[in-house]
């Protein structure tokens, strides 16, 4: 199993590029199931979750070819299987994104139930209830959810709770339903908007993506398209924090600062010097870090996917900060690893109370999930001595060549095979 070794103490300086968004690329790839034409995606991040999605889609009969320029060609003239097997779903919950498009295109989908993961229980009850409202018959048996519908019918759907992939699944399903679907309390994340833009280019009729009410008028079929995946806002935000914590002079390019509004605002409140200009975000040295409380929320609030990295930053800020995790019930696994590196953190239910500034010291730590791993990398950048991060496969699910990117701006980081 690969490990990362980081020697702390270096400032990050220079230019670092943001890859395409993982959480946009995965639904975009699944959306290619909706048409018998070819779909071309550009700016696909070469991360393990994209490779897992490629495997899954190939099992369903799709031809999926990735090219070195980060484009992907996806083509499924005929769906050959309607099942997402346990082996794939257990490694990547986002496999559930094939449920909506498979059902809409073939009238049938069988998807293994994902089960919990390191950050929480993460049920898919809201995806299922919404598909039932569109007329699907859904059975859960032997750990699989099986949905059947000759043709879905448009309906009014009110999500009890905001769900990102739930909104995406329904958005995809409703494009081919008979009549109008209105999704209330939808997720407003940029990844939902990106998917809606892609589906619209395929011929879907969608209004309101990016707001909490999305209206979809079903069409009989969709056509192929070429679509460029948006920049990964979480990778961009992770680099902002890496720049700020090392008092670096870092230019983050090919980003979309507009998608990072609350993160940038919070980092400025915490004393970081951040400038934005078009698709560039810069962290300048001289920021004196001070404690600032944060509450994770759905977009446009502060993303739960940035919480772990922010916690690492707060260990280096003067004062006490309270971090409230509102989206997932168990997303503080990184706290105990940060504490092993010398951080002063107390967990109280869904709140983490971080007191800084403490000098972190390098230690052997374990990555428990994707963003927790990013938090440990960030801590390692300022720790005294060497930090050895185990279970790096979590990081590889969502960050493309992170060690090469960070090394190119001055970090001392290497991968041990
Ligand atoms: N929820 C339910 N029932 C459902 C669906 C969700 O109770 O049927 C709950 C969840 O348990 C959670 C909350 O609703 O408490 C929000 O979950 P959501 O469904 O929005 O999460 P998701 O769609 O499974 C996506 C991202 C996550 C990100 C969350 C929140 C993708 C592929 N994944 O997950 O990304 O944390 O939204 O923003 O888009 C990551 O990239 O590291 C990651 C975990």
mmCIF file of C-alpha atoms in Angstrom, residues 98-374:
data_model
loop_
_atom_site.group_PDB
_atom_site.id
_atom_site.type_symbol
_atom_site.label_atom_id
_atom_site.label_comp_id
_atom_site.label_asym_id
_atom_site.label_seq_id
_atom_site.Cartn_x
_atom_site.Cartn_y
_atom_site.Cartn_z
ATOM 1 C CA UNK A 98 -26.227 5.191 -12.516
ATOM 2 C CA UNK A 99 -29.594 4.492 -10.877
ATOM 3 C CA UNK A 100 -31.485 7.437 -12.380
ATOM 4 C CA UNK A 101 -30.091 7.302 -15.930
ATOM 5 C CA UNK A 102 -30.295 3.496 -16.238
ATOM 6 C CA UNK A 103 -33.894 3.497 -15.112
ATOM 7 C CA UNK A 104 -34.799 6.339 -17.465
ATOM 8 C CA UNK A 105 -33.103 4.787 -20.483
ATOM 9 C CA UNK A 106 -33.955 1.083 -20.030
ATOM 10 C CA UNK A 107 -36.853 1.031 -17.573
ATOM 11 C CA UNK A 108 -34.828 -0.997 -15.129
ATOM 12 C CA UNK A 109 -31.912 -0.556 -12.742
ATOM 13 C CA UNK A 110 -30.421 -2.719 -10.021
ATOM 14 C CA UNK A 111 -27.874 -1.045 -7.792
ATOM 15 C CA UNK A 112 -26.185 -2.425 -4.708
ATOM 16 C CA UNK A 113 -27.018 -0.417 -1.591
ATOM 17 C CA UNK A 114 -23.881 1.525 -0.695
ATOM 18 C CA UNK A 115 -23.925 1.099 3.090
ATOM 19 C CA UNK A 116 -22.158 3.488 5.430
ATOM 20 C CA UNK A 117 -18.674 4.877 5.099
ATOM 21 C CA UNK A 118 -16.074 6.573 7.267
ATOM 22 C CA UNK A 119 -17.956 9.870 7.381
ATOM 23 C CA UNK A 120 -21.486 8.703 8.166
ATOM 24 C CA UNK A 121 -24.401 6.369 7.439
ATOM 25 C CA UNK A 122 -25.149 8.002 4.084
ATOM 26 C CA UNK A 123 -28.447 6.341 3.115
ATOM 27 C CA UNK A 124 -30.054 6.746 -0.340
ATOM 28 C CA UNK A 125 -33.658 6.744 0.888
ATOM 29 C CA UNK A 126 -34.295 10.169 -0.649
ATOM 30 C CA UNK A 127 -33.151 9.029 -4.116
ATOM 31 C CA UNK A 128 -35.495 6.048 -3.843
ATOM 32 C CA UNK A 129 -38.512 7.970 -2.540
ATOM 33 C CA UNK A 130 -38.167 10.540 -5.315
ATOM 34 C CA UNK A 131 -37.927 7.904 -8.051
ATOM 35 C CA UNK A 132 -41.068 6.294 -6.611
ATOM 36 C CA UNK A 133 -42.815 9.618 -6.995
ATOM 37 C CA UNK A 134 -41.881 9.507 -10.671
ATOM 38 C CA UNK A 135 -43.720 6.185 -10.830
ATOM 39 C CA UNK A 136 -40.904 3.686 -10.360
ATOM 40 C CA UNK A 137 -41.595 0.483 -8.498
ATOM 41 C CA UNK A 138 -38.699 0.002 -6.119
ATOM 42 C CA UNK A 139 -37.801 -3.125 -4.192
ATOM 43 C CA UNK A 140 -34.919 -3.569 -1.805
ATOM 44 C CA UNK A 141 -33.720 -7.151 -1.575
ATOM 45 C CA UNK A 142 -30.462 -8.967 -0.851
ATOM 46 C CA UNK A 143 -28.635 -5.665 -0.383
ATOM 47 C CA UNK A 144 -29.730 -4.353 -3.768
ATOM 48 C CA UNK A 145 -32.263 -1.753 -4.743
ATOM 49 C CA UNK A 146 -34.122 -2.638 -7.911
ATOM 50 C CA UNK A 147 -36.226 -0.042 -9.687
ATOM 51 C CA UNK A 148 -38.580 -0.682 -12.590
ATOM 52 C CA UNK A 149 -40.677 1.723 -14.645
ATOM 53 C CA UNK A 150 -41.767 1.324 -18.241
ATOM 54 C CA UNK A 151 -41.604 5.078 -18.545
ATOM 55 C CA UNK A 152 -41.157 7.508 -15.702
ATOM 56 C CA UNK A 153 -43.823 10.157 -15.243
ATOM 57 C CA UNK A 154 -43.032 13.725 -14.289
ATOM 58 C CA UNK A 155 -44.034 14.637 -10.731
ATOM 59 C CA UNK A 156 -43.578 17.154 -7.936
ATOM 60 C CA UNK A 157 -40.761 16.006 -5.694
ATOM 61 C CA UNK A 158 -39.898 17.634 -2.388
ATOM 62 C CA UNK A 159 -36.595 16.414 -0.952
ATOM 63 C CA UNK A 160 -36.864 16.157 2.860
ATOM 64 C CA UNK A 161 -33.206 17.065 3.071
ATOM 65 C CA UNK A 162 -30.841 18.572 0.517
ATOM 66 C CA UNK A 163 -28.914 15.845 -1.268
ATOM 67 C CA UNK A 164 -26.347 16.447 -4.002
ATOM 68 C CA UNK A 165 -26.256 13.071 -5.746
ATOM 69 C CA UNK A 166 -29.986 12.639 -5.028
ATOM 70 C CA UNK A 167 -30.715 15.834 -6.945
ATOM 71 C CA UNK A 168 -28.390 14.677 -9.738
ATOM 72 C CA UNK A 169 -30.008 11.232 -9.993
ATOM 73 C CA UNK A 170 -33.471 12.775 -10.259
ATOM 74 C CA UNK A 171 -32.345 15.434 -12.681
ATOM 75 C CA UNK A 172 -31.023 12.729 -15.007
ATOM 76 C CA UNK A 173 -34.070 10.488 -14.593
ATOM 77 C CA UNK A 174 -36.539 13.320 -15.208
ATOM 78 C CA UNK A 175 -34.963 14.375 -18.514
ATOM 79 C CA UNK A 176 -36.542 11.335 -20.197
ATOM 80 C CA UNK A 177 -39.751 11.193 -18.126
ATOM 81 C CA UNK A 178 -43.174 11.886 -19.592
ATOM 82 C CA UNK A 179 -44.178 15.447 -18.708
ATOM 83 C CA UNK A 180 -42.965 17.945 -16.131
ATOM 84 C CA UNK A 181 -40.973 17.241 -12.980
ATOM 85 C CA UNK A 182 -40.433 19.893 -10.330
ATOM 86 C CA UNK A 183 -37.660 19.197 -7.812
ATOM 87 C CA UNK A 184 -38.096 21.226 -4.623
ATOM 88 C CA UNK A 185 -35.385 21.683 -1.987
ATOM 89 C CA UNK A 186 -32.804 20.671 -4.587
ATOM 90 C CA UNK A 187 -29.060 20.965 -4.057
ATOM 91 C CA UNK A 188 -27.616 24.202 -5.502
ATOM 92 C CA UNK A 189 -24.016 22.973 -5.777
ATOM 93 C CA UNK A 190 -22.014 24.016 -8.874
ATOM 94 C CA UNK A 191 -21.725 20.316 -9.767
ATOM 95 C CA UNK A 192 -25.530 20.135 -10.112
ATOM 96 C CA UNK A 193 -25.459 23.197 -12.365
ATOM 97 C CA UNK A 194 -22.660 21.679 -14.442
ATOM 98 C CA UNK A 195 -24.690 18.502 -14.931
ATOM 99 C CA UNK A 196 -27.786 20.512 -15.877
ATOM 100 C CA UNK A 197 -25.730 22.474 -18.433
ATOM 101 C CA UNK A 198 -24.460 19.268 -19.968
ATOM 102 C CA UNK A 199 -27.932 17.687 -20.076
ATOM 103 C CA UNK A 200 -29.334 20.842 -21.696
ATOM 104 C CA UNK A 201 -26.727 20.551 -24.464
ATOM 105 C CA UNK A 202 -27.930 16.968 -24.919
ATOM 106 C CA UNK A 203 -31.422 18.302 -25.546
ATOM 107 C CA UNK A 204 -32.911 18.212 -22.043
ATOM 108 C CA UNK A 205 -35.292 20.977 -20.992
ATOM 109 C CA UNK A 206 -34.228 22.197 -17.560
ATOM 110 C CA UNK A 207 -34.908 25.465 -15.728
ATOM 111 C CA UNK A 208 -33.711 26.642 -12.344
ATOM 112 C CA UNK A 209 -30.533 24.598 -11.784
ATOM 113 C CA UNK A 210 -28.501 26.385 -9.115
ATOM 114 C CA UNK A 211 -31.655 27.321 -7.229
ATOM 115 C CA UNK A 212 -33.658 25.126 -4.881
ATOM 116 C CA UNK A 213 -36.442 24.570 -7.459
ATOM 117 C CA UNK A 214 -35.517 22.795 -10.674
ATOM 118 C CA UNK A 215 -38.103 22.211 -13.378
ATOM 119 C CA UNK A 216 -37.538 19.542 -16.005
ATOM 120 C CA UNK A 217 -39.773 18.943 -19.012
ATOM 121 C CA UNK A 218 -39.181 15.411 -20.223
ATOM 122 C CA UNK A 219 -38.167 14.733 -23.830
ATOM 123 C CA UNK A 220 -38.339 11.397 -25.720
ATOM 124 C CA UNK A 221 -34.591 11.155 -26.245
ATOM 125 C CA UNK A 222 -31.275 12.917 -25.723
ATOM 126 C CA UNK A 223 -28.376 13.329 -28.136
ATOM 127 C CA UNK A 224 -24.604 13.335 -27.732
ATOM 128 C CA UNK A 225 -22.552 16.388 -26.783
ATOM 129 C CA UNK A 226 -19.106 17.674 -25.915
ATOM 130 C CA UNK A 227 -18.823 19.088 -22.437
ATOM 131 C CA UNK A 228 -15.978 20.554 -20.372
ATOM 132 C CA UNK A 229 -16.052 19.617 -16.684
ATOM 133 C CA UNK A 230 -15.777 22.596 -14.291
ATOM 134 C CA UNK A 231 -12.664 23.073 -12.111
ATOM 135 C CA UNK A 232 -12.552 21.147 -8.848
ATOM 136 C CA UNK A 233 -13.482 23.680 -6.187
ATOM 137 C CA UNK A 234 -12.455 21.387 -3.351
ATOM 138 C CA UNK A 235 -9.014 20.765 -4.825
ATOM 139 C CA UNK A 236 -8.694 24.530 -5.366
ATOM 140 C CA UNK A 237 -9.761 25.209 -1.779
ATOM 141 C CA UNK A 238 -7.316 22.595 -0.506
ATOM 142 C CA UNK A 239 -4.478 24.418 -2.310
ATOM 143 C CA UNK A 240 -5.633 27.756 -0.853
ATOM 144 C CA UNK A 241 -5.292 26.319 2.631
ATOM 145 C CA UNK A 242 -1.955 24.672 1.799
ATOM 146 C CA UNK A 243 -0.731 28.076 0.623
ATOM 147 C CA UNK A 244 -2.068 29.908 3.663
ATOM 148 C CA UNK A 245 -0.731 27.464 6.252
ATOM 149 C CA UNK A 246 2.822 27.637 4.832
ATOM 150 C CA UNK A 247 2.710 31.445 4.548
ATOM 151 C CA UNK A 248 3.311 30.779 0.879
ATOM 152 C CA UNK A 249 3.172 32.764 -2.306
ATOM 153 C CA UNK A 250 0.984 30.533 -4.401
ATOM 154 C CA UNK A 251 -0.905 31.061 -7.639
ATOM 155 C CA UNK A 252 -3.699 28.568 -8.177
ATOM 156 C CA UNK A 253 -4.704 28.513 -11.832
ATOM 157 C CA UNK A 254 -7.561 27.059 -13.912
ATOM 158 C CA UNK A 255 -9.817 27.510 -10.894
ATOM 159 C CA UNK A 256 -13.223 29.108 -10.476
ATOM 160 C CA UNK A 257 -13.041 31.431 -7.439
ATOM 161 C CA UNK A 258 -16.765 32.140 -7.741
ATOM 162 C CA UNK A 259 -17.422 28.577 -6.554
ATOM 163 C CA UNK A 260 -15.307 29.152 -3.439
ATOM 164 C CA UNK A 261 -16.999 32.284 -2.109
ATOM 165 C CA UNK A 262 -17.578 31.174 1.465
ATOM 166 C CA UNK A 263 -14.207 29.429 1.724
ATOM 167 C CA UNK A 264 -12.332 32.530 0.530
ATOM 168 C CA UNK A 265 -14.367 34.735 2.837
ATOM 169 C CA UNK A 266 -13.618 32.499 5.805
ATOM 170 C CA UNK A 267 -9.905 32.287 5.005
ATOM 171 C CA UNK A 268 -9.721 36.083 4.792
ATOM 172 C CA UNK A 269 -11.520 36.333 8.123
ATOM 173 C CA UNK A 270 -8.840 33.987 9.481
ATOM 174 C CA UNK A 271 -6.175 36.386 8.240
ATOM 175 C CA UNK A 272 -5.079 34.761 4.971
ATOM 176 C CA UNK A 273 -4.211 37.139 2.123
ATOM 177 C CA UNK A 274 -6.118 35.959 -0.902
ATOM 178 C CA UNK A 275 -6.577 37.656 -4.262
ATOM 179 C CA UNK A 276 -8.647 36.467 -7.175
ATOM 180 C CA UNK A 277 -8.466 37.407 -10.821
ATOM 181 C CA UNK A 278 -10.516 35.527 -13.403
ATOM 182 C CA UNK A 279 -9.631 31.848 -13.100
ATOM 183 C CA UNK A 280 -6.643 32.553 -10.827
ATOM 184 C CA UNK A 281 -6.579 32.571 -7.033
ATOM 185 C CA UNK A 282 -3.470 33.718 -5.202
ATOM 186 C CA UNK A 283 -2.332 33.356 -1.620
ATOM 187 C CA UNK A 284 0.208 35.971 -0.587
ATOM 188 C CA UNK A 285 2.601 35.771 2.359
ATOM 189 C CA UNK A 286 2.262 37.861 5.495
ATOM 190 C CA UNK A 287 -1.156 36.621 6.585
ATOM 191 C CA UNK A 288 -1.266 36.338 10.378
ATOM 192 C CA UNK A 289 -3.575 33.425 11.090
ATOM 193 C CA UNK A 290 -6.231 33.879 13.753
ATOM 194 C CA UNK A 291 -9.069 31.637 14.897
ATOM 195 C CA UNK A 292 -12.374 31.895 13.026
ATOM 196 C CA UNK A 293 -15.419 29.709 13.648
ATOM 197 C CA UNK A 294 -17.026 27.822 10.815
ATOM 198 C CA UNK A 295 -20.274 25.958 10.229
ATOM 199 C CA UNK A 296 -20.519 23.546 7.295
ATOM 200 C CA UNK A 297 -23.585 23.972 5.132
ATOM 201 C CA UNK A 298 -24.908 23.121 1.720
ATOM 202 C CA UNK A 299 -23.772 25.369 -1.142
ATOM 203 C CA UNK A 300 -23.290 28.314 -1.099
ATOM 204 C CA UNK A 301 -22.310 27.720 2.532
ATOM 205 C CA UNK A 302 -18.937 26.453 3.679
ATOM 206 C CA UNK A 303 -18.514 22.958 2.157
ATOM 207 C CA UNK A 304 -18.233 19.927 4.414
ATOM 208 C CA UNK A 305 -15.583 18.741 1.940
ATOM 209 C CA UNK A 306 -13.358 21.628 3.134
ATOM 210 C CA UNK A 307 -13.887 21.091 6.868
ATOM 211 C CA UNK A 308 -10.981 18.716 7.522
ATOM 212 C CA UNK A 309 -8.471 20.918 5.694
ATOM 213 C CA UNK A 310 -9.763 23.972 7.558
ATOM 214 C CA UNK A 311 -9.278 22.167 10.866
ATOM 215 C CA UNK A 312 -5.600 21.622 10.016
ATOM 216 C CA UNK A 313 -5.325 25.350 9.282
ATOM 217 C CA UNK A 314 -6.936 26.296 12.601
ATOM 218 C CA UNK A 315 -4.259 24.369 14.519
ATOM 219 C CA UNK A 316 -1.903 27.106 13.249
ATOM 220 C CA UNK A 317 -4.175 30.060 14.037
ATOM 221 C CA UNK A 318 -3.985 32.059 17.263
ATOM 222 C CA UNK A 319 -6.997 31.510 19.506
ATOM 223 C CA UNK A 320 -9.860 29.059 19.796
ATOM 224 C CA UNK A 321 -12.077 28.200 16.852
ATOM 225 C CA UNK A 322 -15.249 26.172 16.816
ATOM 226 C CA UNK A 323 -15.907 24.031 13.779
ATOM 227 C CA UNK A 324 -19.474 22.819 13.442
ATOM 228 C CA UNK A 325 -20.062 19.879 11.089
ATOM 229 C CA UNK A 326 -23.679 19.957 9.981
ATOM 230 C CA UNK A 327 -23.801 17.644 6.979
ATOM 231 C CA UNK A 328 -22.272 14.343 8.081
ATOM 232 C CA UNK A 329 -22.518 12.845 11.559
ATOM 233 C CA UNK A 330 -19.044 11.328 11.761
ATOM 234 C CA UNK A 331 -16.698 13.552 9.844
ATOM 235 C CA UNK A 332 -14.032 14.229 12.472
ATOM 236 C CA UNK A 333 -11.815 11.178 11.995
ATOM 237 C CA UNK A 334 -8.904 13.433 11.065
ATOM 238 C CA UNK A 335 -9.086 15.193 14.460
ATOM 239 C CA UNK A 336 -7.558 12.307 16.387
ATOM 240 C CA UNK A 337 -4.751 12.003 13.842
ATOM 241 C CA UNK A 338 -4.091 15.765 14.034
ATOM 242 C CA UNK A 339 -4.018 15.402 17.826
ATOM 243 C CA UNK A 340 -1.351 12.710 17.460
ATOM 244 C CA UNK A 341 0.667 15.374 15.644
ATOM 245 C CA UNK A 342 0.288 17.703 18.629
ATOM 246 C CA UNK A 343 -2.895 19.628 17.806
ATOM 247 C CA UNK A 344 -5.133 20.825 20.634
ATOM 248 C CA UNK A 345 -8.611 19.691 19.570
ATOM 249 C CA UNK A 346 -11.637 18.693 21.594
ATOM 250 C CA UNK A 347 -14.623 16.991 19.998
ATOM 251 C CA UNK A 348 -18.056 17.675 21.431
ATOM 252 C CA UNK A 349 -20.735 16.013 19.317
ATOM 253 C CA UNK A 350 -20.839 17.780 15.986
ATOM 254 C CA UNK A 351 -18.433 20.494 17.171
ATOM 255 C CA UNK A 352 -14.659 20.484 17.146
ATOM 256 C CA UNK A 353 -12.950 23.037 19.348
ATOM 257 C CA UNK A 354 -9.461 23.809 18.109
ATOM 258 C CA UNK A 355 -6.988 25.900 20.064
ATOM 259 C CA UNK A 356 -3.884 27.239 18.392
ATOM 260 C CA UNK A 357 -1.281 27.885 17.604
ATOM 261 C CA UNK A 358 0.489 24.612 18.364
ATOM 262 C CA UNK A 359 3.701 23.437 16.752
ATOM 263 C CA UNK A 360 2.802 20.183 15.026
ATOM 264 C CA UNK A 361 5.320 17.384 15.009
ATOM 265 C CA UNK A 362 5.605 14.810 12.268
ATOM 266 C CA UNK A 363 4.155 11.399 13.062
ATOM 267 C CA UNK A 364 2.846 8.304 11.327
ATOM 268 C CA UNK A 365 -0.856 8.888 10.691
ATOM 269 C CA UNK A 366 -3.681 7.085 8.935
ATOM 270 C CA UNK A 367 -5.930 8.611 6.315
ATOM 271 C CA UNK A 368 -9.547 7.600 6.987
ATOM 272 C CA UNK A 369 -11.298 9.232 4.025
ATOM 273 C CA UNK A 370 -10.550 11.487 1.117
ATOM 274 C CA UNK A 371 -10.709 14.928 2.721
ATOM 275 C CA UNK A 372 -9.251 13.683 6.022
ATOM 276 C CA UNK A 373 -6.199 12.644 4.012
ATOM 277 C CA UNK A 374 -5.916 16.117 2.514
#
